[in-house]
PDB file of C-alpha atoms in Angstrom:
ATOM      1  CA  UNK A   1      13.993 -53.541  -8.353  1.00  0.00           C
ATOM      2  CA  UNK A   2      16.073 -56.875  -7.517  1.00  0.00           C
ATOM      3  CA  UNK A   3      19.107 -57.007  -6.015  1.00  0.00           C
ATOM      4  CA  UNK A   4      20.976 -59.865  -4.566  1.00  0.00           C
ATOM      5  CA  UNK A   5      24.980 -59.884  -4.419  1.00  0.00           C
ATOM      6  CA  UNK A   6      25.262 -63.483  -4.979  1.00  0.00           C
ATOM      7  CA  UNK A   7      23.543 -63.799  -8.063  1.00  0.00           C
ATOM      8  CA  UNK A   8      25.630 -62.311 -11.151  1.00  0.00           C
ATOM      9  CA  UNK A   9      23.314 -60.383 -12.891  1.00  0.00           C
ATOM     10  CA  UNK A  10      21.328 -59.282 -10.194  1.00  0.00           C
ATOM     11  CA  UNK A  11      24.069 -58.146  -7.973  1.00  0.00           C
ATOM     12  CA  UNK A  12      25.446 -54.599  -7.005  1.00  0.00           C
ATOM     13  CA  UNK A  13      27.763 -54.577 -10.651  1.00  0.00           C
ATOM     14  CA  UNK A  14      24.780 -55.036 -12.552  1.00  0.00           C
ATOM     15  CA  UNK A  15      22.902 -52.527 -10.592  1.00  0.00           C
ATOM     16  CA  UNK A  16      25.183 -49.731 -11.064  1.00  0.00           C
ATOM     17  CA  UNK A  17      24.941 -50.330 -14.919  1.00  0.00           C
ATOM     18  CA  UNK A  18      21.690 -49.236 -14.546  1.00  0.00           C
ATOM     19  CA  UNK A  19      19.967 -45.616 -14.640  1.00  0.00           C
ATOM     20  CA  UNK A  20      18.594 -45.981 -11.427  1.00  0.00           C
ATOM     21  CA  UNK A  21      21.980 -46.443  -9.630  1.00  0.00           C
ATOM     22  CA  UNK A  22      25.151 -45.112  -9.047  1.00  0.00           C
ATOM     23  CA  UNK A  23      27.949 -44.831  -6.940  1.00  0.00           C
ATOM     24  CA  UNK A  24      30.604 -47.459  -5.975  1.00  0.00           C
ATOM     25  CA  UNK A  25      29.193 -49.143  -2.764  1.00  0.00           C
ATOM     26  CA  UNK A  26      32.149 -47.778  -0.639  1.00  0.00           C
ATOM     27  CA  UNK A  27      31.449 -46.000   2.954  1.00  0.00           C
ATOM     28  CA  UNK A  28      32.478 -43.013   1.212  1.00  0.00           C
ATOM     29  CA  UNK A  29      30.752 -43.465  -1.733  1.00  0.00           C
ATOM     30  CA  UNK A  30      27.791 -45.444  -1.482  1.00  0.00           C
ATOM     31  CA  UNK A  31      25.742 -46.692  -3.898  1.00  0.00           C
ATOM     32  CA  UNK A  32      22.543 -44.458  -4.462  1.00  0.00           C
ATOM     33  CA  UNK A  33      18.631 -44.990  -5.454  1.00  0.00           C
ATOM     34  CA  UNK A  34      17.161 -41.955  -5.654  1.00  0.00           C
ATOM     35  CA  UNK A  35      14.236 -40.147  -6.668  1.00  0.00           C
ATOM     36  CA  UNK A  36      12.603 -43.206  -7.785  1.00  0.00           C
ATOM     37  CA  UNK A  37       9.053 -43.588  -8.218  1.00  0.00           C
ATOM     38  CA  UNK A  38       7.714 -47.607  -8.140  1.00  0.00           C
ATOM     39  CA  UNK A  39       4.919 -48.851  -8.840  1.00  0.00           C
ATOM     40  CA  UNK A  40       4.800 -52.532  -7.537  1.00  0.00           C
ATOM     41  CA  UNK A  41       1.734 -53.497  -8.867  1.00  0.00           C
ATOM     42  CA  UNK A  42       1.215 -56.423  -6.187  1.00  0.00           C
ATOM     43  CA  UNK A  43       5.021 -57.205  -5.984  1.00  0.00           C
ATOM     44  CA  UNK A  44       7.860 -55.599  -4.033  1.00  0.00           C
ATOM     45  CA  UNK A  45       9.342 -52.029  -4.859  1.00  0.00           C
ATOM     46  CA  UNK A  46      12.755 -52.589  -4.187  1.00  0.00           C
ATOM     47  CA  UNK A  47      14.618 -55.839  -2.697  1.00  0.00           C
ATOM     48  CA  UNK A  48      18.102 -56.111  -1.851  1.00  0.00           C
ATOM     49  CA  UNK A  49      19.240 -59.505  -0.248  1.00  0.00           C
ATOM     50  CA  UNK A  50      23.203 -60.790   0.679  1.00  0.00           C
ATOM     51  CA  UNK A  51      25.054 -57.413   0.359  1.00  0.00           C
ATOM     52  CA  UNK A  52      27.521 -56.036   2.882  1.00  0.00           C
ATOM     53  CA  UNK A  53      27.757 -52.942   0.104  1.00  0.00           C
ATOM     54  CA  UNK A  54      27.069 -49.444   1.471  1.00  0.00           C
ATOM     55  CA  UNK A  55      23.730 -48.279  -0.349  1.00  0.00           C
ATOM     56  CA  UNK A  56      20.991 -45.623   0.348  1.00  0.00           C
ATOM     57  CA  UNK A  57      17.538 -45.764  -0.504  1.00  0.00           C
ATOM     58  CA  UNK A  58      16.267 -41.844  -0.295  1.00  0.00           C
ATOM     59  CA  UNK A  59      13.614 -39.961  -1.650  1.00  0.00           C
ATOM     60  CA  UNK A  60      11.683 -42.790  -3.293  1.00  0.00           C
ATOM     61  CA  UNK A  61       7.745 -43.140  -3.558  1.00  0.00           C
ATOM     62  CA  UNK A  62       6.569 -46.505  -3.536  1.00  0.00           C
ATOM     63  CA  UNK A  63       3.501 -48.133  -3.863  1.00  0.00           C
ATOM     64  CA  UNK A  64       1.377 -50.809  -4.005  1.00  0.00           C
ATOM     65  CA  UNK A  65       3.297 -53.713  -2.805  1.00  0.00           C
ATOM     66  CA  UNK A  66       0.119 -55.004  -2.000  1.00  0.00           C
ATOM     67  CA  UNK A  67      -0.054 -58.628  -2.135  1.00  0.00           C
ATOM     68  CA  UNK A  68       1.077 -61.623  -0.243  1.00  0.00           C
ATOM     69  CA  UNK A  69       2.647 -59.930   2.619  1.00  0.00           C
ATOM     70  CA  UNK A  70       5.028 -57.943   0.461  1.00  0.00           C
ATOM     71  CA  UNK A  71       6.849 -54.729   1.454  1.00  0.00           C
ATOM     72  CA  UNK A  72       8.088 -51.511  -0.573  1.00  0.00           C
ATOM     73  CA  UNK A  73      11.410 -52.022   1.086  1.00  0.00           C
ATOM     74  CA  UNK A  74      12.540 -55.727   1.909  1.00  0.00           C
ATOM     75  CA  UNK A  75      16.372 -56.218   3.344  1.00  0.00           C
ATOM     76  CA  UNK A  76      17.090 -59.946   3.609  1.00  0.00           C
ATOM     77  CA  UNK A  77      20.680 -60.434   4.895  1.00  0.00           C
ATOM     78  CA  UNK A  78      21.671 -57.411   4.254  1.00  0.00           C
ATOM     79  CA  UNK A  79      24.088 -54.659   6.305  1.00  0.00           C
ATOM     80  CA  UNK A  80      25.029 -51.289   5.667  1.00  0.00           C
ATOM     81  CA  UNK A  81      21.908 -49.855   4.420  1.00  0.00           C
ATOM     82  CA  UNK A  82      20.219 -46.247   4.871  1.00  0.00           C
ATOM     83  CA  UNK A  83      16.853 -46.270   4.107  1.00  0.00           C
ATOM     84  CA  UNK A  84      16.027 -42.195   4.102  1.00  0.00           C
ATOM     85  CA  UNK A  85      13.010 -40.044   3.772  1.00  0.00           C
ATOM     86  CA  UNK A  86      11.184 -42.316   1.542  1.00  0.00           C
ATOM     87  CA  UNK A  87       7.085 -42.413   1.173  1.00  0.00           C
ATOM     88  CA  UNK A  88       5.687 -45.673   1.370  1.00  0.00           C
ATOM     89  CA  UNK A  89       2.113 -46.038   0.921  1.00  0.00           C
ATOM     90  CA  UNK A  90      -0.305 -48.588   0.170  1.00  0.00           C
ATOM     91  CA  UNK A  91       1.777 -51.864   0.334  1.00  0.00           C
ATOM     92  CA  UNK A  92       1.273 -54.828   2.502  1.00  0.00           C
ATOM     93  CA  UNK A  93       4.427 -53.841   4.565  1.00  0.00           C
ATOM     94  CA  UNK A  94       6.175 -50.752   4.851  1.00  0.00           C
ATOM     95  CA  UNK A  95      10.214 -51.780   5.184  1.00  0.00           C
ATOM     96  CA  UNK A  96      10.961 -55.316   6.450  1.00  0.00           C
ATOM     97  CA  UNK A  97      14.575 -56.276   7.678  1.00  0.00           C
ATOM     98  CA  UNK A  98      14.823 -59.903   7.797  1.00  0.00           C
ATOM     99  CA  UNK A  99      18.192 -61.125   9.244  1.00  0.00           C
ATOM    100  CA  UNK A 100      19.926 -57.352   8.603  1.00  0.00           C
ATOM    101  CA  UNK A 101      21.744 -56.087  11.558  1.00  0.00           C
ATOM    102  CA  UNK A 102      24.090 -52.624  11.167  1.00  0.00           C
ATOM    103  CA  UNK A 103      21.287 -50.627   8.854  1.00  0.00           C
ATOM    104  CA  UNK A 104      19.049 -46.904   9.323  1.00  0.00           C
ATOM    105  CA  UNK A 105      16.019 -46.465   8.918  1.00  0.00           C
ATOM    106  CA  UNK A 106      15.065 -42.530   9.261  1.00  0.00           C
ATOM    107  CA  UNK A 107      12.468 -40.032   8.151  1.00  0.00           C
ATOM    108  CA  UNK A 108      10.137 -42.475   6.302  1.00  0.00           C
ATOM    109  CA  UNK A 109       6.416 -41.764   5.562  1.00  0.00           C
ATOM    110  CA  UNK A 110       4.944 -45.127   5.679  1.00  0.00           C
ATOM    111  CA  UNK A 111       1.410 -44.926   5.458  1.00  0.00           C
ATOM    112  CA  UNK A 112      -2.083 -47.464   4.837  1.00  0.00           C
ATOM    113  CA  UNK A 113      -0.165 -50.284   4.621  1.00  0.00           C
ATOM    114  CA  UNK A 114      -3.130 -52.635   3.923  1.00  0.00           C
ATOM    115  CA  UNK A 115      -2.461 -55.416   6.230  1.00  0.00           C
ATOM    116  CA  UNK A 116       1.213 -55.601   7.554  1.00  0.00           C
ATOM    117  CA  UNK A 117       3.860 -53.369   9.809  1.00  0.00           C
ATOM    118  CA  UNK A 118       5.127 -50.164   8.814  1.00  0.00           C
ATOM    119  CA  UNK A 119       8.488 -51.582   9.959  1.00  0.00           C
ATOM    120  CA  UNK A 120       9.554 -54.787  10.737  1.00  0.00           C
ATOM    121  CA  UNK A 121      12.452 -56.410  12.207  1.00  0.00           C
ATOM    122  CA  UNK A 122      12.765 -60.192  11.899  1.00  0.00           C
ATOM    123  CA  UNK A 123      16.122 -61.587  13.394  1.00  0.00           C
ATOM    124  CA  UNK A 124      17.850 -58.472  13.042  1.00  0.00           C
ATOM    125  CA  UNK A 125      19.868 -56.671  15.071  1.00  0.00           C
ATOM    126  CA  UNK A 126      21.974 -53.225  15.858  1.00  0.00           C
ATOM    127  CA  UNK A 127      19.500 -51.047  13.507  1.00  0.00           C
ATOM    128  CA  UNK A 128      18.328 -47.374  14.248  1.00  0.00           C
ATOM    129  CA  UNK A 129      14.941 -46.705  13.163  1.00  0.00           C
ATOM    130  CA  UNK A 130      14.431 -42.951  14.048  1.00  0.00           C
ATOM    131  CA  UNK A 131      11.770 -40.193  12.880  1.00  0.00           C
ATOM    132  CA  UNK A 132       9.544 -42.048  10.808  1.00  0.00           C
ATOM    133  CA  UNK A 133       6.291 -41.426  10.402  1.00  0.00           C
ATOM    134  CA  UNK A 134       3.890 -44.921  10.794  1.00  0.00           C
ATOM    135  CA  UNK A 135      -0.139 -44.333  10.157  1.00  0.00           C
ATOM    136  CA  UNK A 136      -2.749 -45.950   9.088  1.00  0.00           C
ATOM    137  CA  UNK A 137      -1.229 -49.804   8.958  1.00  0.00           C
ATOM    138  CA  UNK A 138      -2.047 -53.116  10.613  1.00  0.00           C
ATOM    139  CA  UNK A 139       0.656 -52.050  13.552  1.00  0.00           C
ATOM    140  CA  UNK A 140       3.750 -48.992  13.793  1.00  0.00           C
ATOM    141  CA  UNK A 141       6.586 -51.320  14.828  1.00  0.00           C
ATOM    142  CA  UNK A 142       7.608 -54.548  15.122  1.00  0.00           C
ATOM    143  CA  UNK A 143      10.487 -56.364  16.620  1.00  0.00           C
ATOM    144  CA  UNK A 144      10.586 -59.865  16.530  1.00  0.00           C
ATOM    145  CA  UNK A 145      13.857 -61.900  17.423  1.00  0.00           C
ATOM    146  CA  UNK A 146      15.518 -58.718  17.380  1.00  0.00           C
ATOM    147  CA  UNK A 147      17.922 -57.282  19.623  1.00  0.00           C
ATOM    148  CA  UNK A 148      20.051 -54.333  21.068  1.00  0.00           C
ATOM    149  CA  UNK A 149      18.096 -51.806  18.082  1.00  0.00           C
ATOM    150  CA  UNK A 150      17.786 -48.427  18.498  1.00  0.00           C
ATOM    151  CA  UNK A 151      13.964 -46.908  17.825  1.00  0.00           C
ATOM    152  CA  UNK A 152      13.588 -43.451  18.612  1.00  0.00           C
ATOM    153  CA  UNK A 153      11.448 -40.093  17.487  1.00  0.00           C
ATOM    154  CA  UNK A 154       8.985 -42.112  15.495  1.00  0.00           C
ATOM    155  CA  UNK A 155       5.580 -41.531  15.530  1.00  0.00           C
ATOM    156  CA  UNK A 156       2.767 -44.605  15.322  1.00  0.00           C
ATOM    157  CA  UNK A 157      -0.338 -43.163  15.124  1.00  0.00           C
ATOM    158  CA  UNK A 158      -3.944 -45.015  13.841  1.00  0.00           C
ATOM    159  CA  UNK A 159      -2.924 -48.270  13.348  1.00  0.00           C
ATOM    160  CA  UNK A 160      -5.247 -51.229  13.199  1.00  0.00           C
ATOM    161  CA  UNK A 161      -3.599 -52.958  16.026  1.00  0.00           C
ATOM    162  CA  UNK A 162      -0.259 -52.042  18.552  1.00  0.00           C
ATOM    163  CA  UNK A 163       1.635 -49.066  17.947  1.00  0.00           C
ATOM    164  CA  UNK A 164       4.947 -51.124  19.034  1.00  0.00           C
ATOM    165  CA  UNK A 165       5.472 -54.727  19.763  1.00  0.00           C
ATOM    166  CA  UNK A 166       8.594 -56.221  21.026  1.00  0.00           C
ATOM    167  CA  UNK A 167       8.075 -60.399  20.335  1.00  0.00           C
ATOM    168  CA  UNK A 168       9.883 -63.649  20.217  1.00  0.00           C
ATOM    169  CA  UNK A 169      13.122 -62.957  23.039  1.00  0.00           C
ATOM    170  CA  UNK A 170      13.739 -59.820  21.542  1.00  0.00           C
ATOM    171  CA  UNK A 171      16.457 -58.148  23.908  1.00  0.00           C
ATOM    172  CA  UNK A 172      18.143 -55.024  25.017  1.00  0.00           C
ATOM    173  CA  UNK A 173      16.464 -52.800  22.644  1.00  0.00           C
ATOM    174  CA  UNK A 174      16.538 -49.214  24.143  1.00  0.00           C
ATOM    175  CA  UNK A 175      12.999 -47.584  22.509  1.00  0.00           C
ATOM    176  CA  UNK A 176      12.791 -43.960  23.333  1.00  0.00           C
ATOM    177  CA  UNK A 177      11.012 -40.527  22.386  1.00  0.00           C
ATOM    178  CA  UNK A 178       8.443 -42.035  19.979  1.00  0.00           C
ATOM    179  CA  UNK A 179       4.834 -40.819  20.316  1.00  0.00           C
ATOM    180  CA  UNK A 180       2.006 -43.927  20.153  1.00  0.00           C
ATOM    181  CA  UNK A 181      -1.110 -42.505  20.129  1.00  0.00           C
ATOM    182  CA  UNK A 182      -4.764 -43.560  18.892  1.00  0.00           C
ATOM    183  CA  UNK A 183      -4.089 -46.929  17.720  1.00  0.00           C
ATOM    184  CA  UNK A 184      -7.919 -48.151  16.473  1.00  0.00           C
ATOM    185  CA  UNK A 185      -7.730 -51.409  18.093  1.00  0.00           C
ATOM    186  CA  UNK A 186      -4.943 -52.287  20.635  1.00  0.00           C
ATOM    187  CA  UNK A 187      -2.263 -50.954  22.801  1.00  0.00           C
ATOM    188  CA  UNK A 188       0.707 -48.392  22.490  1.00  0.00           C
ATOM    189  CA  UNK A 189       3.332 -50.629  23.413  1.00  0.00           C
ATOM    190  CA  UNK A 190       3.220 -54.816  23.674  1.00  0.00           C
ATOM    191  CA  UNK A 191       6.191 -56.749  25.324  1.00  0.00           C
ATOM    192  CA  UNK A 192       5.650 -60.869  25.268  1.00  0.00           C
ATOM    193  CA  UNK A 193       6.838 -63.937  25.056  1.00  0.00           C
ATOM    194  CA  UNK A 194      10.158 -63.910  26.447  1.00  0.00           C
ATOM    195  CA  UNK A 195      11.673 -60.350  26.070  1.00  0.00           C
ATOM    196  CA  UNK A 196      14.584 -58.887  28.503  1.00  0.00           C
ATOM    197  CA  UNK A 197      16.412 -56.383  29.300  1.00  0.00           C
ATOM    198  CA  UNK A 198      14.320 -53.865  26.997  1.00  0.00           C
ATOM    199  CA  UNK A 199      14.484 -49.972  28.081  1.00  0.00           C
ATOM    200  CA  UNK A 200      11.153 -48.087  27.300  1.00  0.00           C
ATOM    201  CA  UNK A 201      12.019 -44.632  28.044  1.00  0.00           C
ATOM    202  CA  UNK A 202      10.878 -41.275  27.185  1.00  0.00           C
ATOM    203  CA  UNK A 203       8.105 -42.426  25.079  1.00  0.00           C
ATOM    204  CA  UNK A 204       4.396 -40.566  24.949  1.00  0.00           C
ATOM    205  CA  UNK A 205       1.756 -43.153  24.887  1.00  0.00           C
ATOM    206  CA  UNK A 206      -1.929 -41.716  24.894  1.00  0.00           C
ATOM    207  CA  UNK A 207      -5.325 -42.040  23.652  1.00  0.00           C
ATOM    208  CA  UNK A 208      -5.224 -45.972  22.901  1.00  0.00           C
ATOM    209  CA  UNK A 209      -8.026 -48.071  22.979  1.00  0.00           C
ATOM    210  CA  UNK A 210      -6.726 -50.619  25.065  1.00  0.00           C
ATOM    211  CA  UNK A 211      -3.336 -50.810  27.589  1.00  0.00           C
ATOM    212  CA  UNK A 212      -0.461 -48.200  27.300  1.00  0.00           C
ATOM    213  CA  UNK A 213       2.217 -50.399  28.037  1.00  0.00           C
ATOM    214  CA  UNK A 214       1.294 -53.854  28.414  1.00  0.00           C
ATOM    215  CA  UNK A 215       4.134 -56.642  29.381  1.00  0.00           C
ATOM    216  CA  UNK A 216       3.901 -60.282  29.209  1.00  0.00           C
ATOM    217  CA  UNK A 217       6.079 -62.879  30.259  1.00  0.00           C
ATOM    218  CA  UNK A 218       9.065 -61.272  29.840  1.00  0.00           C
ATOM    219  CA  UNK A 219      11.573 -60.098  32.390  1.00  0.00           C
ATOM    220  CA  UNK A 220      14.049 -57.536  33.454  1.00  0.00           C
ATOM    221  CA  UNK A 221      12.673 -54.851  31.509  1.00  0.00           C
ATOM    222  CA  UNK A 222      12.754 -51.092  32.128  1.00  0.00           C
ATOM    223  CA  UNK A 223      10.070 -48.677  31.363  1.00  0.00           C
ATOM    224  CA  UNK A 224      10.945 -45.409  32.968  1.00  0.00           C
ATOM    225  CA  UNK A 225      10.380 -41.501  32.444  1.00  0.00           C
ATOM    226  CA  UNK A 226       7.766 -41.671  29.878  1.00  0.00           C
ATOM    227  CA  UNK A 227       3.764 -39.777  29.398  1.00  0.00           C
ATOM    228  CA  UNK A 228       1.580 -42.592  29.647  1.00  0.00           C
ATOM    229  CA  UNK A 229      -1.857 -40.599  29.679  1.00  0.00           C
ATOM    230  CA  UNK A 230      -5.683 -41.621  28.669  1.00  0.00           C
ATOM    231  CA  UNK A 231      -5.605 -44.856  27.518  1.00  0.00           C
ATOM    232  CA  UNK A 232      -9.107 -47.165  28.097  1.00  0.00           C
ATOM    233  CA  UNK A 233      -7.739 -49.828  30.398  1.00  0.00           C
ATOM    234  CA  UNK A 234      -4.617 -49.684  31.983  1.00  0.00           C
ATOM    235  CA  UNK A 235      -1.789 -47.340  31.828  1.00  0.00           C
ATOM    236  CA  UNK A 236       0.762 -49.862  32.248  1.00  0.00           C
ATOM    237  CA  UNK A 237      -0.476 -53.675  32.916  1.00  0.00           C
ATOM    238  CA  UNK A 238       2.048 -56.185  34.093  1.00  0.00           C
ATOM    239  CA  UNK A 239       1.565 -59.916  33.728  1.00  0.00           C
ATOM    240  CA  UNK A 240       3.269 -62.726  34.582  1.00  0.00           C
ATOM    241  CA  UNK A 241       6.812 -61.141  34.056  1.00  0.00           C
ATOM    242  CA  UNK A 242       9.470 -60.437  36.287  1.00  0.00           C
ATOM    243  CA  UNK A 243      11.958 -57.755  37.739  1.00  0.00           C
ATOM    244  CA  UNK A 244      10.457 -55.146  35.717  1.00  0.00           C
ATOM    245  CA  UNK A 245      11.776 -51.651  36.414  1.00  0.00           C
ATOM    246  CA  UNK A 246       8.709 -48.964  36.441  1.00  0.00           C
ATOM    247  CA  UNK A 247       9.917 -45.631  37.540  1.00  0.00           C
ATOM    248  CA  UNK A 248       9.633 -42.111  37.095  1.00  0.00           C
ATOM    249  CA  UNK A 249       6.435 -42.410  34.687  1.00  0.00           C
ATOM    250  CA  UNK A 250       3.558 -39.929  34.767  1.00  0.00           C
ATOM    251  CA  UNK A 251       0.876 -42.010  34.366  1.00  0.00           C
ATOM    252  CA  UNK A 252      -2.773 -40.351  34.312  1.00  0.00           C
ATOM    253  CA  UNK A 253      -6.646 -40.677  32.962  1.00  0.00           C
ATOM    254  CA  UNK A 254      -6.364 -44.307  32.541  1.00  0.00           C
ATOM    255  CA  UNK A 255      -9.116 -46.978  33.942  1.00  0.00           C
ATOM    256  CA  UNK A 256      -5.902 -48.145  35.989  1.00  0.00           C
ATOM    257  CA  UNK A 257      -2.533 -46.584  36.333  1.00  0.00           C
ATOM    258  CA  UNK A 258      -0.314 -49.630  36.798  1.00  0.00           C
ATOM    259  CA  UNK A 259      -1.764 -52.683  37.276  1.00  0.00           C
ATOM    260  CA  UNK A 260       1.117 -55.620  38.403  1.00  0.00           C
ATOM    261  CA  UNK A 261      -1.268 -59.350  38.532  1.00  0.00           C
ATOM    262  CA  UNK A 262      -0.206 -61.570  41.015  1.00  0.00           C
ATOM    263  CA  UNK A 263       2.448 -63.608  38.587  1.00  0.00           C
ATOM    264  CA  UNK A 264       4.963 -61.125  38.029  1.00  0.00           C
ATOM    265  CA  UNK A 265       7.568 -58.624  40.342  1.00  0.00           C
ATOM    266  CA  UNK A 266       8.058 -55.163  40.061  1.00  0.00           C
ATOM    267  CA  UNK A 267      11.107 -53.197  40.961  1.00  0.00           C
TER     268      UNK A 267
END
């Protein structure tokens, strides 16, 4: 499915003429996909691009968006969105914002996602991605040039690399309650390259095969109140980044608890 509100045709007023799709795109009556079952067979399941309409996505199984970095759910300037206890398995990515601020993201099964993110957010800003389920992909969650989302109650479990990364002067993100466990290759949680005034709070981050939380030149961030608990290196490593707040953590069974190199400053 193709949607894009600036090409007539392919826009929201086709859609609705559709089977697939009703409603009127209203906040009170949004437009609806539902039930769907998609079959991508190497493309995308469902992309909407340049739409302010209100529209869910709920209930859909899609599959096999499985070549050339291609998701089952791809938003591309796009607001307004709920995207609602769909299963995604076996595409490249899971659901990838791109430029789409003011959508949710909630209950999801996303699932062996052959060499992408579960979720992605590219340039996006002022989503909630909350209670999704993220196994089995290349990495859980990723932010990158994103800021002041809200990702909370997920779980990122067995991923092929970092259960969470926050990238690219992503800022003011508040991640909290989400469990990050048993990643095969990597971290829970990775902060670089110029990311402030994140709050990591309330999390559970265990059994990973490297670093629980592991911060790199980035500044100002808080990671507070959360289970950080058998990881292989270091429960929370700190490099070259500055006025970090680290409080209130119960950090245990890792090589290190909290290791701050000689770069950075810790508050």
């Amino acid at each position: 499915i193709f949607i894009d509100d600036t090409i007539p045709g392919s826009d929201w007023a086709w859609a609705v003429t559709q089977t697939w799709c009703t409603g009127s795109g209203t906040a009170g009556d949004p437009y609806l996909l539902e039930n769907l079952e998609i079959d991508a067979v190497g493309g995308v399941c469902i992309s909407i691009q340049n739409s302010n309409a209100y529209f869910i996505i709920r209930t859909c199984t899609l599959f096999n968006a499985a070549g050339a970095s291609n998701p089952g759910i791809y938003l591309y300037n796009v607001a307004n969105g709920d995207i609602n206890m769909n299963d995604l398995t076996n595409n490249d990515h899971g659901i990838y914002l791109e430029f789409s601020s003011y959508n949710n993201i909630v209950g999801n099964t996303i699932y062996g996602n052959t060499w992408g993110t579960d979720i992605a957010l590219v340039d996006s800003d002022y989503n909630t991605i909350e209670d999704n389920f993220a196994e089995n992909g290349w990495q859980g969650i990723y932010l990158g040039g994103s800021n002041n989302n809200a990702i909370s109650g997920n779980t990122a479990t067995k991923n092929i690399n970092f259960g969470l990364v926050i990238n690219y002067d992503s800022n003011l993100n508040y991640i909290s309650e989400n469990i990050l466990k048993n990643q095969n290759g990597a971290s829970g949680i990775y902060i670089l390259r110029e990311d402030d005034s994140n709050t990591i709070t309330g999390n559970t981050i265990e059994d990973n095969p490297q670093h629980g939380i592991l911060l790199t030149d980035s500044s100002f961030n808080e990671v507070s109140g959360n289970i950080i608990r058998n990881n292989t290196l270091n429960g929370i490593d700190i490099y070259n980044s500055f006025n970090s707040i680290i409080s209130e953590n119960s950090v245990t069974d890792n090589n290190i608890g909290i290791n701050v190199d000689s770069l950075s400053s810790v508050n």
